[in-house]
C-alpha positions as semicolon CSV with decimal commas, in nm:
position;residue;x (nm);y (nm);z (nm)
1;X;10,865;4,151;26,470
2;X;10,715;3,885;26,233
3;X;10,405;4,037;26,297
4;X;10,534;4,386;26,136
5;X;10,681;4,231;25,846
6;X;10,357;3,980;25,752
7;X;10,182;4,324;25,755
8;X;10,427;4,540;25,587
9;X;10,432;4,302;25,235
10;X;10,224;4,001;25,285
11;X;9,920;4,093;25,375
12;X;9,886;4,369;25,141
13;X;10,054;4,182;24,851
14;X;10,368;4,372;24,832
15;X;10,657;4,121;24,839
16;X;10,546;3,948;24,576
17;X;10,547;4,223;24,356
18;X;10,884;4,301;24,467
19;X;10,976;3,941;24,372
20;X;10,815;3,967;24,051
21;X;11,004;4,270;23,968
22;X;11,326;4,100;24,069
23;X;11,249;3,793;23,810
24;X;11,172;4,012;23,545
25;X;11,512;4,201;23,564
26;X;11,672;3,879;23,539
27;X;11,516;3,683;23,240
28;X;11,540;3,753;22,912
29;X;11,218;3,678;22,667
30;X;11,409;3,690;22,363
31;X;11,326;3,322;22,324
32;X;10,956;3,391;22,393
33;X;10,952;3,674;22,110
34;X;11,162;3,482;21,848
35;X;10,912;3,192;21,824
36;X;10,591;3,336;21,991
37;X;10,350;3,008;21,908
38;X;10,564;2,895;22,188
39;X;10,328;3,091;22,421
40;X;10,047;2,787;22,422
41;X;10,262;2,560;22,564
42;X;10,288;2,769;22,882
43;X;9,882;2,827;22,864
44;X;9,882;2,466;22,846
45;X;10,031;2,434;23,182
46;X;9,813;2,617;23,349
47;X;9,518;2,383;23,320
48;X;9,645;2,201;23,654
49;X;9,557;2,506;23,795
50;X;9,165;2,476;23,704
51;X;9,206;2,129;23,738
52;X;9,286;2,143;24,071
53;X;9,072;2,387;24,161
54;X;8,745;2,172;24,123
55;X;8,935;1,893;24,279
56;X;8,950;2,061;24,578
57;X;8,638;2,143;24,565
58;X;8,512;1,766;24,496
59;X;8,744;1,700;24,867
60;X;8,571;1,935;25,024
61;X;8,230;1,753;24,967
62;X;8,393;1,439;24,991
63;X;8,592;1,419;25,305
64;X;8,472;1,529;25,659
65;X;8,691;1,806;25,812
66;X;8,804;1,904;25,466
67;X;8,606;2,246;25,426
68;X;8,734;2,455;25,142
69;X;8,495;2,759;25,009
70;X;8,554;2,882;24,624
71;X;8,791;3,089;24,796
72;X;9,057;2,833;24,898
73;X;9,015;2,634;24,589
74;X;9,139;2,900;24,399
75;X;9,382;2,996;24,593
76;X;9,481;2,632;24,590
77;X;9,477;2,604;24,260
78;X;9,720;2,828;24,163
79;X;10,005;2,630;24,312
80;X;10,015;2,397;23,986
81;X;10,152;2,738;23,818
82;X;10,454;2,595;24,003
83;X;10,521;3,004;24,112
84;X;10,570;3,078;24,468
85;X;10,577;3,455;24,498
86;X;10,193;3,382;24,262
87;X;10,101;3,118;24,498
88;X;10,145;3,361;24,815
89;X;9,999;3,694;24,618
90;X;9,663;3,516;24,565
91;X;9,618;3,315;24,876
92;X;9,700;3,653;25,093
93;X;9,385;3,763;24,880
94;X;9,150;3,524;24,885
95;X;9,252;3,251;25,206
96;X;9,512;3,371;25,446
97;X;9,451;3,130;25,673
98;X;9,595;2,881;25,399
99;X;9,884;3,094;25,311
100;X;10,128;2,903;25,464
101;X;10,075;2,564;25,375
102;X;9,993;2,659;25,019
103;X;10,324;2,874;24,993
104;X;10,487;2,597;25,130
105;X;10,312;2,368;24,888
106;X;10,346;2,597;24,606
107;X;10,780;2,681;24,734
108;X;10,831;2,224;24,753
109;X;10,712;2,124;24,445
110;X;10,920;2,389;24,239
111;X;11,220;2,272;24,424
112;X;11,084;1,911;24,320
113;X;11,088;1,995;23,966
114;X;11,387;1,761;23,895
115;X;11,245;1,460;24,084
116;X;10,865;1,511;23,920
117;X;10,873;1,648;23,566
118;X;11,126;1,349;23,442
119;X;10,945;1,037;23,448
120;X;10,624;1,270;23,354
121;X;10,815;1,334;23,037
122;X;10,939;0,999;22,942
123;X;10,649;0,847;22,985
124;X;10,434;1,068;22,779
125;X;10,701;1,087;22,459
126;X;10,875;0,865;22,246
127;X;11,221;0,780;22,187
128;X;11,262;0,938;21,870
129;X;11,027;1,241;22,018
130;X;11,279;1,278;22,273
131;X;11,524;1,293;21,999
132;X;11,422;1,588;21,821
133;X;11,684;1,886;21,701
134;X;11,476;2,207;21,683
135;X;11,636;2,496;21,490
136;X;11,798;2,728;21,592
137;X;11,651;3,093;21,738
138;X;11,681;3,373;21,484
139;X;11,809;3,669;21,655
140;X;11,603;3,967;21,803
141;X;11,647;4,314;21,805
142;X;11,695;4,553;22,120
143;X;11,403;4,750;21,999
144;X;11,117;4,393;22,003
145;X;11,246;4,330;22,359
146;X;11,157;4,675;22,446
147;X;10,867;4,691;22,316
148;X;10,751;4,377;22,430
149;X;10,727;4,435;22,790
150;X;10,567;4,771;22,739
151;X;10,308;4,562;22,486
152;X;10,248;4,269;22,712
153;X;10,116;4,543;22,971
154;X;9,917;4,722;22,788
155;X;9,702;4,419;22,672
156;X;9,682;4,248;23,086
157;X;9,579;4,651;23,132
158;X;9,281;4,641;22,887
159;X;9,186;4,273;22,911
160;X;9,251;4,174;23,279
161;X;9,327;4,453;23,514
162;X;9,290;4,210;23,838
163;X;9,617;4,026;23,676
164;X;9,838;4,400;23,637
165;X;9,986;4,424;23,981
166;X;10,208;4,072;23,901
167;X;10,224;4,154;23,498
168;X;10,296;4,530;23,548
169;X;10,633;4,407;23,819
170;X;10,721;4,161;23,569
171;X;10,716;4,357;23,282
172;X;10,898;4,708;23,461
173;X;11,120;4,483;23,613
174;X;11,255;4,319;23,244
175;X;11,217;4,678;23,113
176;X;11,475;4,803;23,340
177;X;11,694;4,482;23,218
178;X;11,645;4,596;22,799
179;X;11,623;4,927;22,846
180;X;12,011;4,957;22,886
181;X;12,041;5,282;23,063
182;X;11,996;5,170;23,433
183;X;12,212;4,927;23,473
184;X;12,277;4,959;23,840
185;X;11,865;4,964;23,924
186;X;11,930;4,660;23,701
187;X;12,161;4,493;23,952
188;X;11,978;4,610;24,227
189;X;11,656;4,431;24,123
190;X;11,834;4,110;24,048
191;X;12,040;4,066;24,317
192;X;11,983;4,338;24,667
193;X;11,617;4,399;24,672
194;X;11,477;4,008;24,571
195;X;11,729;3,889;24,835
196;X;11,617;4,112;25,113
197;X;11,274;4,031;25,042
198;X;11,323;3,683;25,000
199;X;11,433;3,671;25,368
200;X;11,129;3,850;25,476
201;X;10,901;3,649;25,289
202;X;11,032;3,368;25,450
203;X;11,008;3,463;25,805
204;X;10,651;3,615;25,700
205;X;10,553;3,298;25,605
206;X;10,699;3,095;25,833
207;X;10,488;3,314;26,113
208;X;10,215;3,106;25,968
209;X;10,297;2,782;25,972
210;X;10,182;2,726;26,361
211;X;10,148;2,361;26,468
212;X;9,804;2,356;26,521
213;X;9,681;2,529;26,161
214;X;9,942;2,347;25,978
215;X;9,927;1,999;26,096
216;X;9,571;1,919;25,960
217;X;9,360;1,739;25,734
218;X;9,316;2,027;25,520
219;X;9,715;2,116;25,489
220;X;9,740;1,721;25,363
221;X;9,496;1,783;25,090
222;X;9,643;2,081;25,002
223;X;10,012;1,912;24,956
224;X;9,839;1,626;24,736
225;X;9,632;1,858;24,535
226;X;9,966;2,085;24,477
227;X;10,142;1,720;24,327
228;X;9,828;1,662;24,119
229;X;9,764;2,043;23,997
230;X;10,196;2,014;23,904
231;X;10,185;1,716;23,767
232;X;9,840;1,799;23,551
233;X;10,010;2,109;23,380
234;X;10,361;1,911;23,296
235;X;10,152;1,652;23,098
236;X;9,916;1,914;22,921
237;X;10,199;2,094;22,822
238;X;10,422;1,801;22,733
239;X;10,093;1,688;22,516
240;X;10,026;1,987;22,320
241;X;10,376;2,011;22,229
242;X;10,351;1,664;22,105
243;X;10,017;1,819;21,889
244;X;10,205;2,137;21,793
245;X;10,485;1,929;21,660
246;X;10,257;1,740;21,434
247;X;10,080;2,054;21,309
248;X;10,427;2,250;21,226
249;X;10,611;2,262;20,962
250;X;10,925;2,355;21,222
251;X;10,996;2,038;21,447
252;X;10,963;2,083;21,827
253;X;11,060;1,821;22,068
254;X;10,757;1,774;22,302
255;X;11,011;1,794;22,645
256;X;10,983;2,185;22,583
257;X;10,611;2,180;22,629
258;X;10,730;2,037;23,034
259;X;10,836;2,386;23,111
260;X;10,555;2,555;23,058
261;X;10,476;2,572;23,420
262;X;10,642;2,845;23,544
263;X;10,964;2,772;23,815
264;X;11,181;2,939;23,581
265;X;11,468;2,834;23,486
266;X;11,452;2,519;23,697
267;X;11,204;2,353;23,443
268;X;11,440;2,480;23,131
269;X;11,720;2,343;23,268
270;X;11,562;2,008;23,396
271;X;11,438;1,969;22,988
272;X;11,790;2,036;22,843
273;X;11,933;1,777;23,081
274;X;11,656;1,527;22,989
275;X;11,712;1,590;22,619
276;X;12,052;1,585;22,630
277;X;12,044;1,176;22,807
278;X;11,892;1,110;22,455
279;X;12,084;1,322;22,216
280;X;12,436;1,466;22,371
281;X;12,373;1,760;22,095
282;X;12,078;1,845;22,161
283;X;12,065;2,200;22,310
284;X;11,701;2,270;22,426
285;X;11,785;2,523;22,758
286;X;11,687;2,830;22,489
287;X;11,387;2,663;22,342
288;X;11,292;2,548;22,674
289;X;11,291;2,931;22,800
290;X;10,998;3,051;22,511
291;X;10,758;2,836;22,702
292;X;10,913;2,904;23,063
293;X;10,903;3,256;23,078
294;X;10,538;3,232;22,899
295;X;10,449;3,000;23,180
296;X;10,539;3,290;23,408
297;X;10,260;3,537;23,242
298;X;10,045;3,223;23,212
299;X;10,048;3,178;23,586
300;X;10,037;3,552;23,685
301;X;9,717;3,618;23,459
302;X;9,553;3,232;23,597
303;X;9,566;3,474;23,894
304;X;9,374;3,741;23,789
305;X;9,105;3,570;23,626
306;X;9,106;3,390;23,988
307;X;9,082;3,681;24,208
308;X;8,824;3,839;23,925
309;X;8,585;3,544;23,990
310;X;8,654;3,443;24,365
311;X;8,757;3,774;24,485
């Protein structure tokens, strides 16, 4: 039984997709496409992922029984995109041996996103940083947010075909949303079809998680390498919020830059709530969002370039 369903959409890279197509339906880029410079903050983030990718690397020379090829690293690496369905599309690529402690990895440290990104963010901004109003969003027309998904594909299409299968879900999935004429495949996608597959993924991953491949030096390195890589891409982004905000004209409060990783809408959420300790105005879940959902892309196209040069 697990054995059918690993096959049926894990090993060939299906239930991700499915999942991707399911997150699409349900978030909205309007943010994203009102204030588009907001896109680099969720680039930033995904330097953990490269990060961590030579770090594993380094363990692997370092550390007896610690053995990682290019392979794993990569596949490794992509858990500081903080994007489980990502996480499991690439390792069932490149290391499926790994799969299940890196989705586990990769599934932990999004759910940790309250308990890690916080003290990350204080420590790396100021009071009066912390403080900062941003304007508000101007509004944006049915027409961009159609065209945007069908835009965003076209370019991963030309530029990065290994990244498509996870961009082209995405995008289809968020076109169904704006489109406004199938509502009920809509629903579906949001609510029916990522359920069901969320249950399978789970029992298709859990099928891997066997005592003896699991409970090993290598699964320990991959858990601290998954806190580093997450940790890495909060501070970039955090950082080059805190250098976009000097550069702009427009003022941006450097907590946004946090969710550029992409466990959306935990990380928006967790950076209104931060904000709002400092400033009981200030309403930063929308801003937040721009970089979240670009975090999202960021992490699906880390993927393709990974699978391009690992694969």
């Amino acid at each position: 039984f697990l054995g059918i369903i690993y096959d049926m959409g894990v090993a060939n890279g299906l239930f991700p997709l499915l999942i991707f197509m399911g997150v699409g339906a349900m978030t909205d880029f309007s943010p994203l496409i009102a204030r588009p410079k907001l896109a680099l903050l969720g680039a930033a983030a995904q330097f953990g992922i490269f990060t961590t990718l030579l770090g594993a690397l380094f363990l692997s020379q370092t550390f007896e029984g610690i053995n990682f090829t290019l392979q794993d690293a990569s596949a490794i690496g992509i858990i500081g995109g903080a994007d489980g369905p990502t996480a499991i599309f690439l390792a069932s690529k490149l290391s499926p041996d790994l799969l299940g402690a890196i989705a586990v990895a990769a599934y932990s440290y999004m759910a940790l996103v309250p308990i890690i990104q916080p003290p990350i963010m204080r420590a790396l901004t100021t009071q009066d940083e912390r403080t900062i109003k941003m304007s508000q969003l101007r509004d944006v027309s049915r027409r961009e947010r159609i065209v945007f998904p069908l835009l965003v594909l076209g370019i991963c299409i030309l530029l990065l075909p290994d990244a498509t299968p996870l961009i082209g879900s995405l995008m289809f999935g968020n076109l169904l949303r704006e489109s406004g004429v199938v509502d009920r495949l809509s629903d579906a996608a949001q609510n029916e079809l990522i359920n069901i597959v969320t249950i399978f993924l789970g029992l298709a991953v859990g099928s891997k998680l066997a005592a003896g491949k699991f409970l090993t030096a290598e699964t320990l390195g991959i858990l601290l390498l998954g806190l580093v890589a997450f940790a890495i891409g909060t501070a970039t982004g955090v950082l080059l919020a805190k250098l976009m905000n000097k550069l702009s004209s427009e003022p941006i409060n450097p907590l946004i830059g946090a969710a550029g990783v992409s466990a959306v809408p935990m990380a928006a959420r967790v950076v209104n709530q931060v904000g709002q300790e400092y400033r009981q105005d200030n309403m930063l879940l929308m801003h937040a969002m721009g970089p979240n959902v670009s975090g999202v892309i960021g992490s699906a196209v880390a993927a393709g370039v990974l699978l391009a040069l690992a694969g």
